[in-house]
Coordinates of C-alpha atoms in Angstrom, one line a residue:
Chain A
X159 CA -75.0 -134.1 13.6
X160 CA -77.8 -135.9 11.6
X161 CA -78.5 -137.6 14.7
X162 CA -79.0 -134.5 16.8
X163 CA -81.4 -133.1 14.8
X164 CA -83.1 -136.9 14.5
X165 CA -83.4 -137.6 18.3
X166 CA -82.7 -134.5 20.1
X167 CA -84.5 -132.4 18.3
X168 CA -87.3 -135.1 17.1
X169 CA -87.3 -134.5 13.3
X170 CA -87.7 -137.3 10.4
X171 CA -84.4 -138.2 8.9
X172 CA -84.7 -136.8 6.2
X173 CA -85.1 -132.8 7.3
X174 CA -83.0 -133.8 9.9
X175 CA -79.4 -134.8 7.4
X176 CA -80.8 -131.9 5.4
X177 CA -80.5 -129.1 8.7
X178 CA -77.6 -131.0 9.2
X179 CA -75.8 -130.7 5.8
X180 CA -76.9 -126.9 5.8
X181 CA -75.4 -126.3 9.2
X182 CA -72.2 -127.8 8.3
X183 CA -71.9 -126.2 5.2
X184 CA -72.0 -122.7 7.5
X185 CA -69.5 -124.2 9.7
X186 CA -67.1 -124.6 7.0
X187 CA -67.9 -121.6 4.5
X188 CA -67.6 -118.9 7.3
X189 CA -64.6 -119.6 9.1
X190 CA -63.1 -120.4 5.8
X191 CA -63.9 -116.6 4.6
X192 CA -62.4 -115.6 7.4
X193 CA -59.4 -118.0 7.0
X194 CA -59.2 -116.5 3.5
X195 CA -59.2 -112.4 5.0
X196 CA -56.4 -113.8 7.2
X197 CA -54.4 -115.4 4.7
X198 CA -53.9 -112.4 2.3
X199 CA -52.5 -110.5 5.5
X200 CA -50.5 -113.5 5.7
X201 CA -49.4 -113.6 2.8
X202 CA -48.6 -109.7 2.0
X203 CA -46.6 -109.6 5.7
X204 CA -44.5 -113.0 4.0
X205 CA -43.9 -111.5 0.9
X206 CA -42.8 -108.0 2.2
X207 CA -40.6 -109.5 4.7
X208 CA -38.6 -110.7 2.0
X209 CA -38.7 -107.7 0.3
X210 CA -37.3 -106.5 3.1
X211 CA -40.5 -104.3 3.9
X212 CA -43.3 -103.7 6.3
X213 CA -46.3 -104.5 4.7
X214 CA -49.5 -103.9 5.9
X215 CA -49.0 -102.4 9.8
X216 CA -51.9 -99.7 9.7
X217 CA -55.0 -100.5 10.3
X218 CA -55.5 -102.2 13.4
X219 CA -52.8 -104.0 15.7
X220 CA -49.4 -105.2 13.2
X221 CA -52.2 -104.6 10.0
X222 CA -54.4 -107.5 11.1
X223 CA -57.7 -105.8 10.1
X224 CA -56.1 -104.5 6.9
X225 CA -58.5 -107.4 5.0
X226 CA -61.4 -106.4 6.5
X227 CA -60.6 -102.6 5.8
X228 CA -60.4 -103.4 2.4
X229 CA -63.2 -106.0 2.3
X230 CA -65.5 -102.8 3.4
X231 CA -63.8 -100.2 1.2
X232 CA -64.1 -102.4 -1.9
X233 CA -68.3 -103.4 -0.5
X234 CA -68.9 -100.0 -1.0
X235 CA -67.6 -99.3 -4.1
X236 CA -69.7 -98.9 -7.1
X237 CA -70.3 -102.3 -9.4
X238 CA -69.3 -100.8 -12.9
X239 CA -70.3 -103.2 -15.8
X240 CA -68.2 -102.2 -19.1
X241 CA -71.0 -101.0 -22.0
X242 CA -69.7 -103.4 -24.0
X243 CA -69.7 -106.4 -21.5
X244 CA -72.3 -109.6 -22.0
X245 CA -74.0 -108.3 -18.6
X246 CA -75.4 -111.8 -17.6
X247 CA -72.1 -113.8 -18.0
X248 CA -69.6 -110.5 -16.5
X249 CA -71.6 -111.2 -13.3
X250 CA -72.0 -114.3 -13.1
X251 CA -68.2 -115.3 -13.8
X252 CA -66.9 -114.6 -10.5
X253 CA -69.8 -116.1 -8.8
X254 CA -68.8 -119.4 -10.3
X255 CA -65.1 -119.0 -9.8
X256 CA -66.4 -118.1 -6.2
X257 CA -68.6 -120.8 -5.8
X258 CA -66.5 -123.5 -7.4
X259 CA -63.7 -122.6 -5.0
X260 CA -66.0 -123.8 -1.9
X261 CA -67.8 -126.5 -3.2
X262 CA -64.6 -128.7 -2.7
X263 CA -64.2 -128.4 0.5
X264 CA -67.2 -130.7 1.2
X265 CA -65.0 -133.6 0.9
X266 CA -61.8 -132.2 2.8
X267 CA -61.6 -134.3 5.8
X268 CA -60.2 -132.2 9.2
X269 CA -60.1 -135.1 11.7
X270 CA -61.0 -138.5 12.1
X271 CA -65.1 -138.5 10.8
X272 CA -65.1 -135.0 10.5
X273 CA -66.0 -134.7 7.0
X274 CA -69.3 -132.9 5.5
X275 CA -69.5 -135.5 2.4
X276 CA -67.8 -138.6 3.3
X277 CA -68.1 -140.1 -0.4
X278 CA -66.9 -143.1 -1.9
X279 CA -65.6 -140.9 -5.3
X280 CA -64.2 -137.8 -3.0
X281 CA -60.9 -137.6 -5.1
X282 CA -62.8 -138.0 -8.5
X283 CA -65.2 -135.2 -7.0
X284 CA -62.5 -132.6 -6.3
X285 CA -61.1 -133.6 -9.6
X286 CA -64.6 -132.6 -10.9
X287 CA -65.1 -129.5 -9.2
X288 CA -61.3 -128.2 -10.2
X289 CA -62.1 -128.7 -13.9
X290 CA -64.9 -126.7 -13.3
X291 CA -62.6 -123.6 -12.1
X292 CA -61.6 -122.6 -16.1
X293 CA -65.8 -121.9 -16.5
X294 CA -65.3 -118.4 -14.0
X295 CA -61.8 -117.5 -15.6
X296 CA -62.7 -118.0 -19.1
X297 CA -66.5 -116.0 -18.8
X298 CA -65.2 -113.3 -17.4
X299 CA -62.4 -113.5 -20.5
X300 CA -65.2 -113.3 -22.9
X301 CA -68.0 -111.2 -21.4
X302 CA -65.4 -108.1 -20.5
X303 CA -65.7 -107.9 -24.3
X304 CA -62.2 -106.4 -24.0
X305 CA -58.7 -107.7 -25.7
X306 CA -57.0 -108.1 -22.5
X307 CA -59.8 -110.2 -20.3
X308 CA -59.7 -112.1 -23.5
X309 CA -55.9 -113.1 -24.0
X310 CA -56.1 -114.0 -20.2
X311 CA -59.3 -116.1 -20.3
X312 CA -57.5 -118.3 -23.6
X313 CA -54.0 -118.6 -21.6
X314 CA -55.6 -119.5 -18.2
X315 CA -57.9 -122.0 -20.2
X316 CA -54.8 -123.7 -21.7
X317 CA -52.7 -124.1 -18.8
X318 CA -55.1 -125.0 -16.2
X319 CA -56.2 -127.7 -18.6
X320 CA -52.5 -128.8 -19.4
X321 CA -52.2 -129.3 -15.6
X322 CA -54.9 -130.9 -14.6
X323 CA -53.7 -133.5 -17.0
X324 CA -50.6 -134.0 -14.5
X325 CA -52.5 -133.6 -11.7
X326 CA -54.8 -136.4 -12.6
X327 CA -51.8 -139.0 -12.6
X328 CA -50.6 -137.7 -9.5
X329 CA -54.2 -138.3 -7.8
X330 CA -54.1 -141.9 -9.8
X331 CA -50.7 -142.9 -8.5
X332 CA -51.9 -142.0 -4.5
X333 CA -55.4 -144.1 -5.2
X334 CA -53.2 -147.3 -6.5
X335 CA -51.1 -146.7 -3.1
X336 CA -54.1 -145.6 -1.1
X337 CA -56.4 -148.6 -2.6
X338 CA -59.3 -146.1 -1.8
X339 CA -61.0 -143.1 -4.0
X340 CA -62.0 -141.7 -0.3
X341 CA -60.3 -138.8 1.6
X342 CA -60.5 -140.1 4.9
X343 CA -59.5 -143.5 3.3
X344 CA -56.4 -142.1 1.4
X345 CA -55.6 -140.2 5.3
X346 CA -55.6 -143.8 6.8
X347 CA -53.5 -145.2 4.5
X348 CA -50.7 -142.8 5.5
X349 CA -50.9 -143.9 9.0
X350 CA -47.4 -145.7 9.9
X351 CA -46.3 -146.6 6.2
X352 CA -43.1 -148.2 7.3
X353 CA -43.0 -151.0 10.0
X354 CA -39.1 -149.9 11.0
X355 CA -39.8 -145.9 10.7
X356 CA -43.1 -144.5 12.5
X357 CA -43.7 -141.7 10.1
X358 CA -47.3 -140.7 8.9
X359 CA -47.6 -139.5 5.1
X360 CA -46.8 -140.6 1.7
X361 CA -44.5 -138.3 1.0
X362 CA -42.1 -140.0 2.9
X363 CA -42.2 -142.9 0.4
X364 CA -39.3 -142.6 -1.6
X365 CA -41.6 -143.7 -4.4
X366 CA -44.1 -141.6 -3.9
X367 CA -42.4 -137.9 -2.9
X368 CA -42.0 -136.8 -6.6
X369 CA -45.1 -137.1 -7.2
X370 CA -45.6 -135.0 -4.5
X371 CA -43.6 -132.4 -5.6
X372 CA -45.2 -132.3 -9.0
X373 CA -48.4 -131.8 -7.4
X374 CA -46.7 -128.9 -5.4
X375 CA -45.4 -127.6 -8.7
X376 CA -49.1 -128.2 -10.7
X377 CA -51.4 -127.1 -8.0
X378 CA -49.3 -123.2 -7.9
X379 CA -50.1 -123.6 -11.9
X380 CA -53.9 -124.4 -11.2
X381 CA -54.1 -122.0 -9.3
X382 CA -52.1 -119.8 -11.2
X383 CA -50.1 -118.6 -8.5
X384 CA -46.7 -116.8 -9.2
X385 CA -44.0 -118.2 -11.1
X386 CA -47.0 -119.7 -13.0
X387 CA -49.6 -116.3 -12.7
X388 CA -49.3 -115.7 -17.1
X389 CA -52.8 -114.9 -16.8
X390 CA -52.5 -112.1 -14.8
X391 CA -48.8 -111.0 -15.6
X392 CA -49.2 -107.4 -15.1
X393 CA -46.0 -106.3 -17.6
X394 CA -48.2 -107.9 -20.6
X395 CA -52.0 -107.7 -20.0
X396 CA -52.8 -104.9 -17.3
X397 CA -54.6 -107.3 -14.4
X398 CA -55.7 -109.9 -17.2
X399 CA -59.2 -111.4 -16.6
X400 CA -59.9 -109.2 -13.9
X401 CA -59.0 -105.9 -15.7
X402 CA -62.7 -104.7 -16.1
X403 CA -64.1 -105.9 -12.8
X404 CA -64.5 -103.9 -9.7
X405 CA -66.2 -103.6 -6.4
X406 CA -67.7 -106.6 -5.1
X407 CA -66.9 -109.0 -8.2
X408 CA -63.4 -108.3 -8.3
X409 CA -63.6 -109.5 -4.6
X410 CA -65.4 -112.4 -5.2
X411 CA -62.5 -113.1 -7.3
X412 CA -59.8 -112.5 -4.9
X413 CA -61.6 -114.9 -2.3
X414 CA -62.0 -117.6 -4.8
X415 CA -58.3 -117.5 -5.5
X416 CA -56.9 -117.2 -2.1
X417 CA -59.8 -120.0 -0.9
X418 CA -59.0 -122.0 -3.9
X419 CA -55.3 -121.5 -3.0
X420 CA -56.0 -122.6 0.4
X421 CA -57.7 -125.6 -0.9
X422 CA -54.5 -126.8 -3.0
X423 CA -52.5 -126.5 0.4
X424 CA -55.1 -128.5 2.4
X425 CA -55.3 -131.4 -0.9
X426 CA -51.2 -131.4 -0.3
X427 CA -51.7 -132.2 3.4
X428 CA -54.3 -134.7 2.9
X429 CA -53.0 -136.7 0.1
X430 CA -49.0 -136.9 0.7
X431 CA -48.3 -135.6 4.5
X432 CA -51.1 -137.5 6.5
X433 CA -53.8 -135.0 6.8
X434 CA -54.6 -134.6 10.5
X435 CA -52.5 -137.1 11.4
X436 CA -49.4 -135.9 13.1
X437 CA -46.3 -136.0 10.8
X438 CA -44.3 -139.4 13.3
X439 CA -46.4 -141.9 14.3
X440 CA -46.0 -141.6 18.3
X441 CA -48.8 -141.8 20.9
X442 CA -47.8 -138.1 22.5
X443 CA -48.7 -136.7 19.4
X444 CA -52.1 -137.7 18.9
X445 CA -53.5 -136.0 22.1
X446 CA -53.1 -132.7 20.0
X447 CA -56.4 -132.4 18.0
X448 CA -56.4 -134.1 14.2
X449 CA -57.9 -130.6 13.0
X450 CA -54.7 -129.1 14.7
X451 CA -52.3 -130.7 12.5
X452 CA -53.8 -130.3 9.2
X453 CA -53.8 -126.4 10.1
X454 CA -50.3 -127.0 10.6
X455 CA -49.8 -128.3 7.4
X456 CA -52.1 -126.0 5.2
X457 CA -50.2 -123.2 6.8
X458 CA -46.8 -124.4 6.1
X459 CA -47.5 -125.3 2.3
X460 CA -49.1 -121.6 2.0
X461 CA -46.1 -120.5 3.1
X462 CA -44.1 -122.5 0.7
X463 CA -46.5 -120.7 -2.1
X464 CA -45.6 -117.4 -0.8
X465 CA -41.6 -118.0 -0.9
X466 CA -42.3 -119.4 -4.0
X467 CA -44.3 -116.1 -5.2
X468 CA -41.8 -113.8 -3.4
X469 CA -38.6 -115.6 -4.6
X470 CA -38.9 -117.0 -8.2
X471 CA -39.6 -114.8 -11.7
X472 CA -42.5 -115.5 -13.8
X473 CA -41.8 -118.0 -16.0
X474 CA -42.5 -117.7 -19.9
X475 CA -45.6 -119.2 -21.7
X476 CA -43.8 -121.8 -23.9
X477 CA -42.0 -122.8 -20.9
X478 CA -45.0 -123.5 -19.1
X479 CA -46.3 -125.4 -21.7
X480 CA -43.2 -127.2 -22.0
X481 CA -43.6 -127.8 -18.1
X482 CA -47.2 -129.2 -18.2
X483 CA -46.9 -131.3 -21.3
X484 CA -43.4 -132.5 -21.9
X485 CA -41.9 -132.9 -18.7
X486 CA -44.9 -133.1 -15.9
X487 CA -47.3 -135.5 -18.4
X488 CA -45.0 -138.1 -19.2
X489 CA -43.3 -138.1 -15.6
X490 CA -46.3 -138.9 -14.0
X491 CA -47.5 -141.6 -16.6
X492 CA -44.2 -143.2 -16.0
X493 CA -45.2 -143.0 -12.4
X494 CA -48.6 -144.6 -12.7
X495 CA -47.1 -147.9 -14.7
X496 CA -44.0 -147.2 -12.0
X497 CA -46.3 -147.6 -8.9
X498 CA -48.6 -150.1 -10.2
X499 CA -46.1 -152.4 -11.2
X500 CA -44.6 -152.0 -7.5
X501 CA -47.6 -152.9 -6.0
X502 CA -48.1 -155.8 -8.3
X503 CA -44.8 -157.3 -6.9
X504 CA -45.5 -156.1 -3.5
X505 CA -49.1 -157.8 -3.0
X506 CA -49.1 -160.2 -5.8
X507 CA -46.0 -161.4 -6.2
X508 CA -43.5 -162.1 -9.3
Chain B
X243 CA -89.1 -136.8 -0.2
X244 CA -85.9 -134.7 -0.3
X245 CA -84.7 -137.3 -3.1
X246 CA -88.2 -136.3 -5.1
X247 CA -87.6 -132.7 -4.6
X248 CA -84.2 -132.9 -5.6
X249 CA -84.9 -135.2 -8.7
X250 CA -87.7 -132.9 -10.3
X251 CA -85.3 -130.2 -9.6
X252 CA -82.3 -132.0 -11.5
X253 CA -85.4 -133.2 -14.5
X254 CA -86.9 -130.3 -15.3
X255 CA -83.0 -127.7 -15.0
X256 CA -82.3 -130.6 -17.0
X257 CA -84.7 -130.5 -19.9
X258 CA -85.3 -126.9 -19.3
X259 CA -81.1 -125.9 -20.1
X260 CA -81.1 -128.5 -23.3
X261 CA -84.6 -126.1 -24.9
X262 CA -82.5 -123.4 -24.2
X263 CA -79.4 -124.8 -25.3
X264 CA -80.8 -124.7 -29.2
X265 CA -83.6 -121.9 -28.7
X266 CA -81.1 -119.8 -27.0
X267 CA -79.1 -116.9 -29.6
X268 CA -75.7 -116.6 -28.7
X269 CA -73.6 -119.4 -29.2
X270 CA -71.8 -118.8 -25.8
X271 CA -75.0 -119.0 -24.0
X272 CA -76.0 -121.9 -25.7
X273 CA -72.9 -123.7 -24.4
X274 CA -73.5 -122.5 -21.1
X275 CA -77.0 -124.3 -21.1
X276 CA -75.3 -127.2 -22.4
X277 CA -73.0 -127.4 -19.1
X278 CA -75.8 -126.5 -17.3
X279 CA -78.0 -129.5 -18.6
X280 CA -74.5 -132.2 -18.0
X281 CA -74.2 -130.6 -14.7
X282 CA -78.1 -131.6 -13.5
X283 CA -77.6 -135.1 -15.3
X284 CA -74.9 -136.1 -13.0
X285 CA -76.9 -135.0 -9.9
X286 CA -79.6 -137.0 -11.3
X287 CA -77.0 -139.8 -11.8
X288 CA -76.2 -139.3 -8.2
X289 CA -79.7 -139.9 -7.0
X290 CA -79.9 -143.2 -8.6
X291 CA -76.6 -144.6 -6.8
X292 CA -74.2 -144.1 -9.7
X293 CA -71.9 -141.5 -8.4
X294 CA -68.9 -142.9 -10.1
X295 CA -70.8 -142.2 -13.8
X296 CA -71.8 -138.6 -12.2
X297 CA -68.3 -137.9 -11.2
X298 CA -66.9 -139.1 -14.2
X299 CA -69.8 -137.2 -17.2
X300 CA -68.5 -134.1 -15.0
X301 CA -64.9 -134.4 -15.8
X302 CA -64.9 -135.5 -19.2
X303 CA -68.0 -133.0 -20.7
X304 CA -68.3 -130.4 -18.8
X305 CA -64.4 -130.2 -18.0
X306 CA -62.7 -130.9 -20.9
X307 CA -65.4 -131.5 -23.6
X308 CA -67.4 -128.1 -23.1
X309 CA -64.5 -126.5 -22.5
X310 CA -63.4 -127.2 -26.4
X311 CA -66.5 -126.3 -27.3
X312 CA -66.3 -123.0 -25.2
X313 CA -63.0 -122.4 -27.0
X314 CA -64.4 -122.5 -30.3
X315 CA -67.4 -120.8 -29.9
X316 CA -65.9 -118.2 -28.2
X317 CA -63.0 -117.8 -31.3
X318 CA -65.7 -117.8 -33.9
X319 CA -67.7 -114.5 -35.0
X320 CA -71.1 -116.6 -35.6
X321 CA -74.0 -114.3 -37.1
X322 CA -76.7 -115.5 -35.6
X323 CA -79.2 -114.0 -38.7
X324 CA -77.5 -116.9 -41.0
X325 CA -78.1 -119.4 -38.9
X326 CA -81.5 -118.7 -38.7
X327 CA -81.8 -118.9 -42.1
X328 CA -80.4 -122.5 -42.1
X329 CA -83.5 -123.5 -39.9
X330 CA -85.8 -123.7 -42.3
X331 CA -83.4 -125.9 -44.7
X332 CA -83.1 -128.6 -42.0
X333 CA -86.5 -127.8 -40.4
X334 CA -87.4 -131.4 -42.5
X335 CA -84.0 -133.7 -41.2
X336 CA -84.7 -132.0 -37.5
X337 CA -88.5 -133.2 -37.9
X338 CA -87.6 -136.6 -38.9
X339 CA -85.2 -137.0 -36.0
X340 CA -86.8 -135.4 -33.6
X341 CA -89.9 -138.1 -34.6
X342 CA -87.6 -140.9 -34.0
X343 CA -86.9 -140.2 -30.6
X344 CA -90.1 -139.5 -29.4
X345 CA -91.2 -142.6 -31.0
X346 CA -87.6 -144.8 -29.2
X347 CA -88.7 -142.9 -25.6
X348 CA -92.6 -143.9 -26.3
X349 CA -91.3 -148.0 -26.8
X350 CA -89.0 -147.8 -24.2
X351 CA -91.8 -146.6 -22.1
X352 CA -94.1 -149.0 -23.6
X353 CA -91.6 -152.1 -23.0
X354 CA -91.3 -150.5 -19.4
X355 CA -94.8 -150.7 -18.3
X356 CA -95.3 -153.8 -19.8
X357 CA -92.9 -155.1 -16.8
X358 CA -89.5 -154.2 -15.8
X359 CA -86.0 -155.6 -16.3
X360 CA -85.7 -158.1 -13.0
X361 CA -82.3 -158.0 -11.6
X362 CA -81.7 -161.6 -12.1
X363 CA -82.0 -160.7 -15.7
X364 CA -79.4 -158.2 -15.5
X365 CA -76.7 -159.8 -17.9
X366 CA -73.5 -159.3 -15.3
X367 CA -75.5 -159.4 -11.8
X368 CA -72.8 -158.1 -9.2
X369 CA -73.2 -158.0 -5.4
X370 CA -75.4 -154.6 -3.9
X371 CA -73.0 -154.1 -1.2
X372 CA -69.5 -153.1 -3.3
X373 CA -68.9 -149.7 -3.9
X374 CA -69.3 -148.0 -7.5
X375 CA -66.1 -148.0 -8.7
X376 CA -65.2 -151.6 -7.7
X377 CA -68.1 -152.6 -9.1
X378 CA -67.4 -151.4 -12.3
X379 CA -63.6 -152.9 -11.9
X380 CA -64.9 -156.3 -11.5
X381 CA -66.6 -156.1 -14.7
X382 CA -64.4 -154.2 -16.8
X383 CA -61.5 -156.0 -15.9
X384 CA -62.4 -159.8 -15.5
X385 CA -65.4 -160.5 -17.7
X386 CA -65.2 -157.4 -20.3
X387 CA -61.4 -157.6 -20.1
X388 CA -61.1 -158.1 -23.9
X389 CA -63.7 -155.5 -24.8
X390 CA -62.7 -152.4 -23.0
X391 CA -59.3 -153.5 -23.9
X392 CA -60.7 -153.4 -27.7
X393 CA -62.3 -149.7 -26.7
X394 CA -58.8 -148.9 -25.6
X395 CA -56.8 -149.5 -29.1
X396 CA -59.7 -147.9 -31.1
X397 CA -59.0 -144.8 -28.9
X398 CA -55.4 -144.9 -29.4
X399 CA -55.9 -145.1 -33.6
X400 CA -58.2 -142.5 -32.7
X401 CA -55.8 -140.4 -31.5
X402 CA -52.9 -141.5 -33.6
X403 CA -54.6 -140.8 -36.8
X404 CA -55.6 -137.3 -35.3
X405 CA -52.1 -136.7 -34.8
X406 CA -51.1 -137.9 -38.1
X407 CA -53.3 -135.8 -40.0
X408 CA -52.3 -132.7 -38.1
X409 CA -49.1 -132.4 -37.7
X410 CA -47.2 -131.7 -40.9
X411 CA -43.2 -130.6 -40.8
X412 CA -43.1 -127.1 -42.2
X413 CA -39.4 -125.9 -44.0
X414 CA -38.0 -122.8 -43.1
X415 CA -39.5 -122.4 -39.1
X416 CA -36.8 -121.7 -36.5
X417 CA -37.6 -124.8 -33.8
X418 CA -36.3 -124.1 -30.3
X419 CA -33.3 -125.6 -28.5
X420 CA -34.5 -125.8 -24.9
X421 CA -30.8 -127.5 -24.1
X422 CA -29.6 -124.8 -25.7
X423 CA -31.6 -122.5 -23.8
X424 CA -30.5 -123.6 -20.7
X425 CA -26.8 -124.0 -21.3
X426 CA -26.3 -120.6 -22.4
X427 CA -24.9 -118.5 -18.9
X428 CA -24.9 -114.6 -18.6
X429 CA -21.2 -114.6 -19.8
X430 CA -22.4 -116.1 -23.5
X431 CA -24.6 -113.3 -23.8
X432 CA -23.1 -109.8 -22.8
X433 CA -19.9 -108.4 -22.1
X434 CA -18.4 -105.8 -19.5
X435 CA -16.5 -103.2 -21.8
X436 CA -14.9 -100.2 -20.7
X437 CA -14.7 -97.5 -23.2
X438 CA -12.1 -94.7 -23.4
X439 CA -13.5 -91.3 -23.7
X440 CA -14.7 -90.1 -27.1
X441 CA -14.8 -93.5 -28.7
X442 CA -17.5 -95.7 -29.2
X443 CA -18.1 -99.4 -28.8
X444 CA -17.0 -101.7 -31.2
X445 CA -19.7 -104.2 -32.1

């Protein structure tokens, strides 16, 4: 696109990779809002299903426009900041978490060189930005200035650092297989991994597939999606950190959540199950569209979160802990000497 | 041109967050300028090539470092009247440091404009072309092998010794079984009874 705006257009380089970067920054930001209204119709029609309900089938055809509905109802709705509440920080909480949940998708690749920021460090930069995820959760925690906000904000600190731990060894074992910190690099990688089997992804390494599964397990706990949600378990803390929001901060919070959901799907596609490549590695299935695929995929994994959410009970906060730190940590550690010393044998020899 | 707009931007967030990070009254703000001021370091990291450093001063301060700090701030009730009064204790020590570092940017400045480092007299010269991180490999791993491995074990005692002086074995606390836990089925646990009219459950 840099070198439309360079030669069709006639700008310097420079302005034009900077209209560039801000177009493609729209074209991914606003479908994926509207990916995100989608996706909580999606996932309240999965999760009534089995509950043997409706869900949403009133406004508009089936429901469809029941986000948007609400996405108006809650615009117009009064912004009520708490008396008590650090004003600065309450607002500016779910802005981050917002903010921090788009930012990654800069390095998400949906097809062969489509890719806003194809950088060297992608991996370490999604890494980056998911750390910074705690910042929103744990401000809003503290500027509610209420004891509710506050238990949440400390138990969603805890665990999404715990995890991030795991998830960090997870990332390190795919980079040894990979040999490459780069998204698109780590997605053609994946292409054909056996010589006798033509299957794309790395999941279908034996060696590599639990690792996939703990970063199935850890990304519903980063993203604190049920059986993992603690820090909003509505039996204990009312709706945890988001208890004194409303209007259009609380929704700022939903879209982070569902987008950063989203994201944790599309990071399960790209790093284990071949991104856009098609799952078998035969010529047919590459006439359908790269960008097709990975759809495919994002949407099957949310729908794995959404069983997950509709099916399993919460767990309980020592057990989580337990999870993240005695079982997940040392797993993957295991894993990282475990693939290393494979691939020493494999390219280096005894 | 956009890399000179984007590096005053980075400088002067940069300096801007770190006054405000000790001028500023509430503890939790002043961490928040803190994050701030790492945040614009690694963009300004990023502008001079080193996006393995940027990527890397984000994880470790602002995503686990600050977020310590965050924790402990946020648990403590600081009144910010008595540390004001502490100011003028240390106003002498802050003076004194602050002196020194002027005085180390002003020779490192001098030394500068007296003539820069070439890059044939970088001490490890590596080739322009590799990437970041396999830069950084090369070196840490061939040539600085015994070094970082050195940085390594210090960490570990490090961390060791912060365990050992932490954890402390406490008689009388009730530990949990987690096999235990899990072995115990619905049938352990309650019991279908069926009691005749009039009488009660024996316990």
């Amino acid at each position: 696109m840099t070198d439309f705006f360079n030669h069709t257009v006639g700008m310097s380089y420079d302005w034009a990779w900077f209209v560039a970067t801000i177009v493609g920054i729209l074209v991914i930001a606003l479908p994926l809002m509207l990916a995100v209204a989608m996706i909580i119709y999606a996932d309240r029609k999965i999760w009534a299903a089995m509950a043997l309900r409706r869900g949403p089938n009133v406004v508009g055809p089936f429901g469809l426009l029941q986000s948007f509905a609400d996405g108006l109802k809650v615009f117009l709705q009064e912004t009520i900041v708490p008396a008590a509440a650090n004003r600065v920080l309450f607002l500016l909480a779910p802005i981050i978490t917002f903010t921090v949940a788009l930012i990654v998708w800069a390095v998400i690749p949906f097809q062969a060189g489509v890719v806003l920021a194809d950088i060297n460090v992608g991996l370490l930069y999604v890494l980056a930005a998911s750390s910074l995820g705690v910042y929103g959760i744990i401000l809003s925690g503290w500027a509610s200035n209420s004891k509710y906000p506050f238990y949440s904000a400390l138990r969603a600190a805890a665990q999404m650092v715990s995890y991030e731990v795991a998830i960090g060894f997870v990332l390190i074992s795919v980079v040894l297989w990979a040999g490459t910190f780069n998204l698109s690099g780590i997605v053609e990688a994946q292409r054909a991994i056996y010589r006798f089997l033509p299957v794309n992804g790395f999941g279908f390494n034996p060696l590599l597939f639990p690792m996939a599964v703990v970063f199935l397990i850890s990304a519903l706990a980063e993203t604190q999606r049920a059986p993992f949600d603690l820090t909003e378990a509505e039996s204990e803390l009312v709706a945890g950190y988001q208890t004194e929001y409303s209007s259009m901060s609380f929704a700022l919070f939903w879209l982070g959540e569902y987008a950063n959901v989203l994201l944790m799907c599309a990071l399960n596609a790209t790093l284990f199950w071949g991104g856009w490549l098609p799952p078998i590695d035969w010529a047919p299935l590459y006439y359908v569209p790269g960008i097709i695929w990975l759809f495919a995929k994002i949407l099957f994994f949310f729908f794995v979160f959404s069983w997950i959410k509709a099916t399993v009970p919460r767990y309980r906060y020592d057990q989580l802990m337990r999870l993240g730190w005695k079982v997940f940590l040392p797993l993957s550690l295991f894993w990282v000497f475990l693939v290393s010393g494979v691939l020493m044998i494999h390219r280096v020899g005894l | 041109m956009i890399q000179a707009i984007a590096f005053y931007l980075f400088a002067i967030i940069v300096i801007g967050s770190a006054a405000m990070t000790i001028s500023s009254r509430n503890p939790v703000h002043s961490v928040m300028w803190l994050i701030l001021a790492f945040f614009n370091a690694a963009g300004l990291m990023v502008l001079v090539g080193a996006e393995f450093i940027a990527m890397l001063l984000v994880i470790v301060y602002v995503g686990a470092v600050a977020v310590l700090f965050l924790f402990v701030v946020m648990m403590l009730d600081i009144e910010v009247a008595q540390l004001r009064a502490g100011v003028a204790r240390y106003a002498a020590l802050g003076l004194a440091l602050a002196v020194a570092l002027a005085a180390e940017i002003l020779i490192g400045i001098g030394a500068w404009s007296a003539g820069g480092l070439k890059i044939s007299q970088r001490i490890a010269p590596i080739d322009g072309n590799v990437p970041n991180i396999q830069a950084m490999g090369q070196l840490l791993y061939t040539r600085y092998l015994f070094v970082f491995e050195a940085a390594g074990f210090v960490l570990l005692v490090a961390m060791i010794g912060a365990i050992v002086l932490t954890h402390r074995q406490r008689g009388g606390v009730k530990g949990q079984n987690i096999s235990r836990q899990n072995a115990r089925r619905p049938q352990d646990a309650t019991r279908n009874v069926q009691p005749p009219v009039g009488q009660g459950v024996q316990l």
